[in-house]
Amino acid sequence: MNMDGDGNSSRLMDDDPPPPPEDYSHDFNPNHEIVADISSCLQVNPKWVVQACYRTQKQFTNIEQTREEIFAYVLENHPRFVELAPPLEDTLAEADDGETNELKMVLVINNEINMGAGKMAAQVAHAAVDLYAILIGNKEWIGLVQKWKEEGAKKVVVACKDTEHLFDLKDDAINAGLKCAYITDAGLTQVPSASVTCLAVFGLSSNVNKVTGTLKLV
């Protein structure tokens, strides 16, 4: 997993206070890989993620089935994420230049890598969730995220030619002031280790289209 944009430092996670003590049942055994992955992604104390695992009462054997629920619990309960967001009007003030204020997230699949439908769906989900974590951790963007969700959280999946093309798109997105995240796969199934599988880009549709508008839908 990789993030680009204004990612928080690891110090934030180290200094993060734990949640109130929880009396876990003796048979509770969360997936430590998932705990480490999500706590690193959100830059929170791992005990918050352990509590999320326990409270959602899931058997964490498949990361694609549970990441969203664990993320949601932490985002709804961790003090850092429940602080009031800036007024939406202020967030949109600079963006309102007469063009549509519609927001969207575009997920770009790396066509160079041979992935089955299930694997591809998993990589798209990882990229979307990781970018969402970046966005809600940034007070300058959280108002836009709220608006995006109210609009239906539009997401579009497209494909790029190869890894070099994907990184060119990432650089273009950052230079355009958009937020993005890309996924590097561990190589446990189907694809070689360290394969860059998917890029997620978020922002005003008019700006995102300048970066991804020529790519074909998947």
Coordinates of N, CA and C in Angstrom, one line a residue:
M1 N 0.8 -1.2 0.0 CA 0.0 0.0 0.0 C 0.9 1.2 0.0
N2 N 0.5 2.2 -0.8 CA 1.2 3.5 -0.8 C 0.3 4.6 -0.9
M3 N 0.7 5.8 -0.3 CA -0.2 6.9 -0.3 C 0.6 8.1 -0.9
D4 N -0.1 9.0 -1.6 CA 0.5 10.2 -2.0 C -0.4 11.3 -1.6
G5 N 0.2 12.5 -1.5 CA -0.6 13.7 -1.0 C 0.0 14.0 0.4
D6 N -0.9 14.6 1.2 CA -0.5 15.1 2.5 C -0.6 14.0 3.5
G7 N 0.1 12.9 3.4 CA 0.0 11.8 4.3 C 0.6 12.2 5.7
N8 N 0.0 11.7 6.8 CA 0.5 12.0 8.1 C 1.7 11.2 8.4
S9 N 2.6 11.7 9.3 CA 3.8 11.0 9.6 C 3.5 9.9 10.6
S10 N 4.5 9.0 10.7 CA 4.4 7.8 11.6 C 4.3 8.3 13.1
R11 N 4.9 9.5 13.3 CA 4.9 10.1 14.7 C 3.5 10.2 15.2
L12 N 2.6 10.6 14.2 CA 1.2 10.8 14.6 C 0.6 9.5 15.2
M13 N 0.9 8.3 14.6 CA 0.4 7.1 15.1 C 1.1 6.7 16.4
D14 N 2.4 7.0 16.6 CA 3.1 6.7 17.8 C 2.5 7.5 19.0
D15 N 2.2 8.7 18.7 CA 1.7 9.6 19.8 C 0.2 9.5 20.1
D16 N -0.5 8.8 19.3 CA -2.0 8.7 19.3 C -2.4 7.9 20.6
P17 N -3.2 8.5 21.5 CA -3.7 7.8 22.7 C -4.6 6.7 22.3
P18 N -4.6 5.6 23.1 CA -5.5 4.5 22.8 C -6.9 4.8 23.2
P19 N -7.9 4.0 22.8 CA -9.3 4.2 23.2 C -9.5 3.7 24.6
P20 N -10.6 4.0 25.2 CA -10.9 3.5 26.6 C -10.7 1.9 26.6
P21 N -10.3 1.4 27.7 CA -10.1 -0.1 27.8 C -11.3 -0.9 27.5
E22 N -11.1 -2.0 26.8 CA -12.2 -2.9 26.4 C -12.0 -4.2 27.0
D23 N -13.1 -4.8 27.5 CA -13.0 -6.2 28.1 C -13.3 -7.2 27.0
Y24 N -12.2 -7.7 26.3 CA -12.4 -8.6 25.2 C -12.7 -10.0 25.7
S25 N -13.5 -10.7 24.9 CA -13.7 -12.1 25.2 C -12.5 -12.9 25.0
H26 N -12.3 -14.1 25.6 CA -11.1 -14.8 25.5 C -10.9 -15.4 24.1
D27 N -11.9 -15.6 23.4 CA -11.7 -16.2 22.1 C -11.6 -15.2 20.9
F28 N -11.5 -13.9 21.3 CA -11.3 -12.9 20.3 C -9.8 -12.8 19.9
N29 N -9.6 -13.0 18.6 CA -8.2 -13.0 18.0 C -8.2 -12.3 16.7
P30 N -8.0 -10.9 16.7 CA -8.1 -10.2 15.4 C -6.9 -10.5 14.5
N31 N -7.1 -10.3 13.2 CA -6.1 -10.5 12.2 C -5.0 -9.4 12.4
H32 N -3.8 -9.8 12.8 CA -2.8 -8.8 13.1 C -2.3 -8.0 11.8
E33 N -2.4 -8.7 10.7 CA -2.0 -8.1 9.5 C -2.9 -6.9 9.1
I34 N -4.2 -7.2 9.3 CA -5.2 -6.2 9.0 C -5.1 -5.0 10.0
V35 N -4.9 -5.3 11.3 CA -4.7 -4.3 12.3 C -3.5 -3.4 12.0
A36 N -2.4 -4.0 11.6 CA -1.2 -3.2 11.2 C -1.5 -2.4 10.0
D37 N -2.1 -2.9 9.0 CA -2.4 -2.2 7.7 C -3.3 -1.0 7.9
I38 N -4.4 -1.2 8.7 CA -5.3 -0.1 8.8 C -4.8 1.0 9.8
S39 N -4.2 0.6 10.8 CA -3.6 1.5 11.8 C -2.6 2.4 11.1
S40 N -1.8 1.8 10.2 CA -0.8 2.5 9.5 C -1.4 3.5 8.5
C41 N -2.5 3.0 7.8 CA -3.2 3.8 6.8 C -3.8 5.0 7.4
L42 N -4.5 4.8 8.6 CA -5.2 5.9 9.2 C -4.3 6.7 10.2
Q43 N -3.1 6.2 10.5 CA -2.1 6.8 11.4 C -2.8 6.9 12.8
V44 N -3.3 5.8 13.3 CA -3.9 5.8 14.6 C -3.3 4.7 15.4
N45 N -3.4 4.7 16.8 CA -3.0 3.7 17.6 C -3.6 2.4 17.2
P46 N -2.9 1.3 17.1 CA -3.4 0.0 16.7 C -4.6 -0.5 17.6
K47 N -4.6 0.0 18.8 CA -5.7 -0.5 19.7 C -7.1 0.0 19.3
W48 N -7.1 1.1 18.5 CA -8.4 1.6 17.9 C -8.9 0.6 16.9
V49 N -8.0 0.0 16.1 CA -8.4 -0.9 15.1 C -8.8 -2.2 15.7
V50 N -8.0 -2.7 16.8 CA -8.4 -3.9 17.5 C -9.8 -3.7 18.0
Q51 N -10.1 -2.6 18.6 CA -11.5 -2.3 19.2 C -12.5 -2.4 18.0
A52 N -12.1 -1.8 16.9 CA -13.1 -1.8 15.7 C -13.4 -3.2 15.3
C53 N -12.3 -4.1 15.3 CA -12.5 -5.5 14.9 C -13.5 -6.1 15.9
Y54 N -13.3 -5.9 17.2 CA -14.1 -6.5 18.2 C -15.6 -6.0 18.1
R55 N -15.7 -4.7 18.0 CA -17.1 -4.1 18.0 C -17.9 -4.5 16.8
T56 N -17.3 -4.7 15.7 CA -18.0 -5.0 14.5 C -18.3 -6.5 14.4
Q57 N -17.7 -7.3 15.4 CA -18.0 -8.7 15.5 C -17.9 -9.5 14.2
K58 N -16.8 -9.4 13.6 CA -16.6 -10.1 12.3 C -15.4 -11.1 12.5
Q59 N -15.4 -12.1 11.6 CA -14.3 -13.1 11.6 C -13.4 -12.6 10.4
F60 N -12.3 -12.0 10.7 CA -11.5 -11.3 9.7 C -10.6 -12.3 9.0
T61 N -11.2 -13.0 8.0 CA -10.4 -13.9 7.2 C -10.2 -13.5 5.8
N62 N -10.9 -12.4 5.4 CA -10.8 -11.9 4.1 C -10.8 -10.3 4.1
I63 N -9.7 -9.7 3.8 CA -9.5 -8.3 4.0 C -10.5 -7.5 3.2
E64 N -10.8 -8.0 2.0 CA -11.7 -7.2 1.1 C -13.1 -7.1 1.7
Q65 N -13.5 -8.1 2.5 CA -14.9 -8.1 3.1 C -15.0 -7.2 4.3
T66 N -13.9 -6.8 4.9 CA -14.1 -6.2 6.2 C -13.4 -4.8 6.3
R67 N -12.5 -4.4 5.5 CA -11.8 -3.2 5.6 C -12.7 -2.0 5.8
E68 N -13.8 -1.9 4.9 CA -14.7 -0.8 5.0 C -15.3 -0.6 6.3
E69 N -15.8 -1.7 6.9 CA -16.5 -1.7 8.2 C -15.5 -1.3 9.3
I70 N -14.3 -1.7 9.3 CA -13.3 -1.3 10.3 C -12.9 0.1 10.1
F71 N -12.7 0.6 8.9 CA -12.4 2.0 8.7 C -13.6 2.8 9.2
A72 N -14.8 2.5 8.9 CA -16.0 3.2 9.3 C -16.0 3.4 10.8
Y73 N -15.8 2.3 11.5 CA -15.8 2.4 13.0 C -14.8 3.4 13.5
V74 N -13.6 3.3 13.0 CA -12.5 4.2 13.5 C -12.9 5.6 13.2
L75 N -13.3 5.8 12.0 CA -13.6 7.2 11.6 C -14.8 7.8 12.4
E76 N -15.7 7.0 12.8 CA -16.9 7.4 13.5 C -16.6 7.6 15.0
N77 N -15.5 7.1 15.5 CA -15.2 7.1 17.0 C -13.9 7.7 17.4
H78 N -13.0 7.8 16.5 CA -11.7 8.4 16.9 C -11.8 9.9 17.0
P79 N -11.3 10.5 18.1 CA -11.5 12.0 18.3 C -11.0 12.8 17.2
R80 N -9.9 12.4 16.5 CA -9.3 13.2 15.5 C -10.3 13.3 14.3
F81 N -11.1 12.3 14.0 CA -11.9 12.3 12.8 C -13.3 12.8 13.1
V82 N -13.7 12.9 14.4 CA -15.1 13.4 14.7 C -15.1 14.9 15.0
E83 N -13.9 15.6 14.9 CA -13.9 17.0 15.0 C -14.7 17.6 13.9
L84 N -15.2 18.8 14.2 CA -16.1 19.5 13.2 C -15.3 19.8 12.0
A85 N -15.8 19.5 10.8 CA -15.1 19.9 9.5 C -15.4 21.4 9.3
P86 N -14.5 22.0 8.4 CA -14.8 23.4 8.1 C -16.1 23.5 7.3
P87 N -16.7 24.7 7.3 CA -17.9 24.9 6.6 C -17.8 24.5 5.1
L88 N -18.8 23.8 4.6 CA -18.7 23.4 3.2 C -18.6 24.6 2.3
E89 N -19.2 25.7 2.6 CA -19.1 26.9 1.7 C -17.7 27.4 1.6
D90 N -17.0 27.3 2.7 CA -15.6 27.8 2.7 C -14.7 26.8 1.9
T91 N -15.0 25.5 2.0 CA -14.2 24.5 1.3 C -14.4 24.7 -0.2
L92 N -15.6 25.1 -0.7 CA -15.9 25.2 -2.1 C -15.6 26.6 -2.7
A93 N -15.3 27.5 -1.8 CA -15.2 28.9 -2.3 C -14.2 29.1 -3.4
E94 N -13.0 28.5 -3.3 CA -12.0 28.7 -4.3 C -12.3 27.9 -5.5
A95 N -13.1 26.8 -5.4 CA -13.3 25.9 -6.5 C -14.4 26.4 -7.4
D96 N -15.3 27.3 -6.9 CA -16.4 27.7 -7.6 C -16.1 28.8 -8.7
D97 N -15.7 28.3 -9.9 CA -15.2 29.2 -10.9 C -16.2 29.3 -12.1
G98 N -17.5 28.9 -11.8 CA -18.4 28.9 -12.9 C -18.7 27.5 -13.5
E99 N -17.7 26.6 -13.2 CA -17.9 25.2 -13.7 C -18.6 24.4 -12.7
T100 N -19.0 23.2 -13.1 CA -19.8 22.3 -12.2 C -18.9 22.0 -11.0
N101 N -19.6 21.9 -9.8 CA -18.9 21.5 -8.6 C -19.0 20.0 -8.3
E102 N -19.4 19.3 -9.3 CA -19.6 17.8 -9.1 C -18.2 17.3 -8.8
L103 N -18.2 16.3 -7.8 CA -16.9 15.7 -7.4 C -17.0 14.2 -7.8
K104 N -15.8 13.6 -8.0 CA -15.8 12.2 -8.3 C -14.4 11.6 -8.0
M105 N -14.4 10.3 -7.8 CA -13.2 9.5 -7.7 C -13.0 8.6 -8.9
V106 N -11.8 8.7 -9.5 CA -11.5 7.8 -10.6 C -10.5 6.8 -10.2
L107 N -10.8 5.5 -10.5 CA -9.9 4.4 -10.2 C -9.3 3.9 -11.5
V108 N -8.0 4.0 -11.5 CA -7.2 3.7 -12.8 C -6.5 2.3 -12.6
I109 N -7.0 1.3 -13.4 CA -6.4 0.0 -13.4 C -5.1 0.0 -14.3
N110 N -4.1 -0.7 -13.8 CA -2.9 -0.9 -14.7 C -3.1 -2.1 -15.6
N111 N -3.3 -1.8 -16.9 CA -3.6 -2.8 -17.9 C -2.4 -3.7 -18.2
E112 N -1.3 -3.3 -17.8 CA -0.1 -4.1 -18.0 C -0.1 -5.4 -17.2
I113 N -0.8 -5.4 -16.1 CA -0.8 -6.5 -15.2 C -2.1 -7.3 -15.4
N114 N -1.8 -8.6 -15.6 CA -3.0 -9.5 -15.9 C -3.6 -9.9 -14.5
M115 N -4.9 -9.4 -14.3 CA -5.6 -9.7 -13.1 C -7.0 -10.2 -13.5
G116 N -7.5 -11.2 -12.7 CA -8.8 -11.7 -12.8 C -9.8 -10.6 -12.3
A117 N -11.1 -10.8 -12.6 CA -12.1 -9.9 -12.2 C -12.1 -9.6 -10.7
G118 N -12.0 -10.7 -9.9 CA -12.0 -10.6 -8.4 C -10.8 -9.8 -7.9
K119 N -9.6 -10.2 -8.5 CA -8.4 -9.5 -8.1 C -8.4 -8.0 -8.4
M120 N -8.9 -7.7 -9.6 CA -9.1 -6.3 -10.0 C -10.0 -5.5 -9.1
A121 N -11.1 -6.2 -8.8 CA -12.1 -5.5 -7.9 C -11.5 -5.2 -6.5
A122 N -10.6 -6.2 -6.0 CA -10.0 -6.0 -4.7 C -9.0 -4.8 -4.8
Q123 N -8.3 -4.7 -5.9 CA -7.3 -3.6 -6.0 C -8.0 -2.2 -6.1
V124 N -9.1 -2.2 -6.8 CA -9.9 -1.0 -6.9 C -10.4 -0.6 -5.5
A125 N -10.9 -1.6 -4.7 CA -11.4 -1.3 -3.4 C -10.3 -0.8 -2.5
H126 N -9.1 -1.4 -2.6 CA -8.0 -0.9 -1.7 C -7.7 0.5 -2.0
A127 N -7.6 0.8 -3.3 CA -7.2 2.2 -3.7 C -8.2 3.2 -3.2
A128 N -9.5 2.9 -3.4 CA -10.6 3.8 -3.0 C -10.6 4.0 -1.5
V129 N -10.4 2.9 -0.7 CA -10.4 3.1 0.8 C -9.2 3.8 1.2
D130 N -8.0 3.6 0.6 CA -6.8 4.3 1.0 C -6.9 5.8 0.7
L131 N -7.4 6.1 -0.4 CA -7.6 7.5 -0.8 C -8.6 8.2 0.1
Y132 N -9.7 7.5 0.5 CA -10.7 8.0 1.4 C -10.0 8.3 2.7
A133 N -9.2 7.5 3.2 CA -8.5 7.7 4.5 C -7.6 9.0 4.4
I134 N -7.0 9.2 3.3 CA -6.2 10.4 3.1 C -7.1 11.7 3.2
L135 N -8.2 11.6 2.5 CA -9.1 12.7 2.4 C -9.7 13.1 3.7
I136 N -10.2 12.1 4.5 CA -10.9 12.5 5.7 C -9.9 12.9 6.8
G137 N -8.7 12.6 6.6 CA -7.6 13.0 7.5 C -7.1 14.4 7.3
N138 N -7.7 15.1 6.3 CA -7.2 16.4 5.9 C -8.4 17.4 6.0
K139 N -8.3 18.4 6.9 CA -9.4 19.3 7.1 C -9.8 20.1 5.9
E140 N -8.8 20.3 5.0 CA -9.1 21.1 3.8 C -9.9 20.4 2.8
W141 N -10.0 19.0 2.9 CA -10.7 18.2 2.0 C -12.0 17.5 2.5
I142 N -12.1 17.5 3.8 CA -13.2 16.7 4.4 C -14.5 17.3 4.0
G143 N -14.6 18.6 3.9 CA -15.9 19.2 3.4 C -16.3 18.7 2.0
L144 N -15.3 18.6 1.2 CA -15.6 18.1 -0.2 C -16.0 16.6 -0.2
V145 N -15.4 15.9 0.8 CA -15.8 14.5 0.9 C -17.2 14.4 1.3
Q146 N -17.7 15.2 2.2 CA -19.0 15.2 2.7 C -20.0 15.5 1.5
K147 N -19.6 16.5 0.7 CA -20.4 16.9 -0.5 C -20.5 15.7 -1.5
W148 N -19.3 15.1 -1.7 CA -19.2 13.9 -2.6 C -20.1 12.8 -2.2
K149 N -20.2 12.5 -0.9 CA -21.0 11.5 -0.4 C -22.5 11.8 -0.6
E150 N -22.8 13.1 -0.3 CA -24.2 13.6 -0.5 C -24.6 13.5 -2.0
E151 N -23.7 13.6 -2.9 CA -24.0 13.5 -4.3 C -24.1 12.1 -4.8
G152 N -23.8 11.1 -3.9 CA -23.8 9.7 -4.3 C -22.5 9.0 -4.4
A153 N -21.4 9.8 -4.0 CA -20.0 9.2 -4.1 C -19.7 8.6 -5.4
K154 N -19.7 9.4 -6.5 CA -19.5 8.9 -7.8 C -18.1 8.4 -8.0
K155 N -18.0 7.2 -8.5 CA -16.7 6.5 -8.8 C -16.7 6.0 -10.2
V156 N -15.6 6.1 -10.9 CA -15.5 5.6 -12.3 C -14.2 4.8 -12.3
V157 N -14.3 3.7 -13.0 CA -13.1 2.8 -13.2 C -12.7 2.8 -14.6
V158 N -11.4 3.1 -14.8 CA -10.8 3.2 -16.2 C -9.5 2.4 -16.2
A159 N -8.8 2.4 -17.3 CA -7.6 1.6 -17.4 C -6.5 2.5 -18.1
C160 N -5.3 2.3 -17.6 CA -4.1 3.0 -18.3 C -3.3 1.9 -18.9
K161 N -2.3 2.3 -19.7 CA -1.5 1.4 -20.5 C -0.6 0.5 -19.7
D162 N 0.2 1.1 -18.9 CA 1.2 0.4 -18.1 C 1.6 1.1 -16.9
T163 N 2.6 0.6 -16.2 CA 3.1 1.2 -14.9 C 3.6 2.6 -15.1
E164 N 4.4 2.8 -16.1 CA 4.9 4.1 -16.4 C 3.8 5.1 -16.7
H165 N 2.8 4.7 -17.4 CA 1.6 5.6 -17.7 C 0.9 5.9 -16.4
L166 N 0.8 4.9 -15.5 CA 0.1 5.1 -14.2 C 0.8 6.2 -13.4
F167 N 2.2 6.1 -13.3 CA 2.9 7.1 -12.5 C 2.9 8.5 -13.2
D168 N 2.8 8.5 -14.5 CA 2.7 9.8 -15.2 C 1.3 10.5 -14.8
L169 N 0.3 9.6 -14.7 CA -1.0 10.1 -14.3 C -1.0 10.6 -12.9
K170 N -0.3 9.9 -12.0 CA -0.2 10.3 -10.6 C 0.5 11.6 -10.5
D171 N 1.6 11.8 -11.2 CA 2.3 13.1 -11.2 C 1.4 14.2 -11.7
D172 N 0.7 14.0 -12.8 CA -0.2 15.0 -13.3 C -1.3 15.3 -12.3
A173 N -1.8 14.3 -11.6 CA -2.9 14.6 -10.6 C -2.4 15.5 -9.5
I174 N -1.2 15.2 -9.0 CA -0.6 15.9 -7.9 C -0.3 17.4 -8.4
N175 N 0.2 17.5 -9.6 CA 0.5 18.9 -10.1 C -0.8 19.7 -10.3
A176 N -1.9 19.0 -10.5 CA -3.2 19.6 -10.7 C -3.9 19.9 -9.4
G177 N -3.3 19.6 -8.3 CA -3.8 19.9 -7.0 C -4.9 18.9 -6.5
L178 N -4.9 17.7 -7.2 CA -5.8 16.6 -6.8 C -5.2 15.7 -5.7
K179 N -6.0 14.9 -5.1 CA -5.5 13.9 -4.1 C -5.5 12.6 -4.8
C180 N -4.5 11.8 -4.5 CA -4.4 10.5 -5.1 C -3.7 9.5 -4.2
A181 N -3.9 8.2 -4.5 CA -3.2 7.1 -3.8 C -3.1 6.0 -4.8
Y182 N -2.0 5.2 -4.6 CA -1.8 4.1 -5.5 C -1.5 2.8 -4.7
I183 N -1.7 1.7 -5.3 CA -1.6 0.4 -4.6 C -0.4 -0.4 -5.1
T184 N 0.4 -0.8 -4.2 CA 1.5 -1.8 -4.6 C 1.1 -3.1 -4.0
D185 N 0.9 -4.1 -4.8 CA 0.4 -5.4 -4.3 C 1.6 -6.2 -3.7
A186 N 1.2 -7.0 -2.6 CA 2.2 -7.8 -1.9 C 2.6 -9.0 -2.8
G187 N 1.9 -9.4 -3.8 CA 2.2 -10.5 -4.6 C 1.9 -11.9 -4.1
L188 N 0.9 -11.9 -3.2 CA 0.5 -13.2 -2.6 C -0.4 -14.0 -3.6
T189 N -1.1 -13.3 -4.5 CA -2.0 -14.0 -5.5 C -1.9 -13.4 -6.8
Q190 N -1.8 -14.1 -7.8 CA -2.0 -13.7 -9.3 C -0.9 -12.8 -9.8
V191 N -0.4 -11.8 -9.1 CA 0.5 -10.8 -9.7 C 1.9 -10.9 -9.0
P192 N 2.9 -10.5 -9.6 CA 4.3 -10.5 -9.0 C 4.3 -9.5 -7.9
S193 N 5.2 -9.7 -6.9 CA 5.3 -8.8 -5.7 C 5.8 -7.4 -6.2
A194 N 5.3 -6.4 -5.5 CA 5.6 -5.0 -5.8 C 4.9 -4.5 -7.1
S195 N 4.0 -5.2 -7.6 CA 3.3 -4.7 -8.8 C 2.4 -3.5 -8.4
V196 N 2.4 -2.5 -9.2 CA 1.6 -1.3 -8.9 C 0.3 -1.5 -9.7
T197 N -0.8 -1.8 -9.0 CA -2.0 -2.3 -9.7 C -3.1 -1.2 -10.0
C198 N -3.2 -0.2 -9.1 CA -4.3 0.7 -9.3 C -3.9 2.1 -8.7
L199 N -4.5 3.1 -9.3 CA -4.3 4.5 -8.9 C -5.7 5.1 -8.6
A200 N -5.9 5.8 -7.5 CA -7.2 6.5 -7.2 C -6.9 8.0 -7.3
V201 N -7.8 8.7 -7.9 CA -7.7 10.2 -8.0 C -9.0 10.8 -7.6
F202 N -9.0 11.9 -6.8 CA -10.2 12.5 -6.4 C -10.1 14.0 -6.5
G203 N -11.3 14.6 -6.9 CA -11.4 16.1 -6.9 C -12.6 16.5 -7.7
L204 N -12.6 17.8 -8.1 CA -13.7 18.3 -9.0 C -13.6 17.6 -10.3
S205 N -14.8 17.2 -10.8 CA -14.8 16.4 -12.1 C -14.1 17.1 -13.2
S206 N -14.2 18.5 -13.3 CA -13.6 19.2 -14.3 C -12.1 19.1 -14.3
N207 N -11.5 19.0 -13.0 CA -10.1 18.9 -12.9 C -9.6 17.5 -13.1
V208 N -10.4 16.5 -12.5 CA -10.0 15.1 -12.7 C -10.0 14.7 -14.2
N209 N -11.0 15.2 -14.9 CA -11.1 14.9 -16.3 C -9.9 15.3 -17.1
K210 N -9.2 16.4 -16.7 CA -8.0 16.9 -17.4 C -6.9 15.8 -17.3
V211 N -6.9 15.0 -16.2 CA -5.9 14.0 -16.0 C -6.3 12.6 -16.6
T212 N -7.6 12.2 -16.3 CA -8.0 10.9 -16.7 C -9.1 10.8 -17.8
G213 N -9.4 12.0 -18.3 CA -10.6 12.0 -19.2 C -10.4 11.2 -20.5
T214 N -9.2 11.0 -20.9 CA -9.0 10.2 -22.2 C -8.9 8.7 -22.0
L215 N -8.9 8.2 -20.8 CA -8.8 6.8 -20.5 C -10.1 6.1 -20.8
K216 N -10.0 4.8 -21.2 CA -11.2 4.0 -21.5 C -11.8 3.4 -20.3
L217 N -13.1 3.3 -20.2 CA -13.8 2.7 -19.1 C -13.5 1.2 -19.1
V218 N -13.5 0.7 -17.9 CA -13.3 -0.8 -17.7 C -14.7 -1.4 -17.6

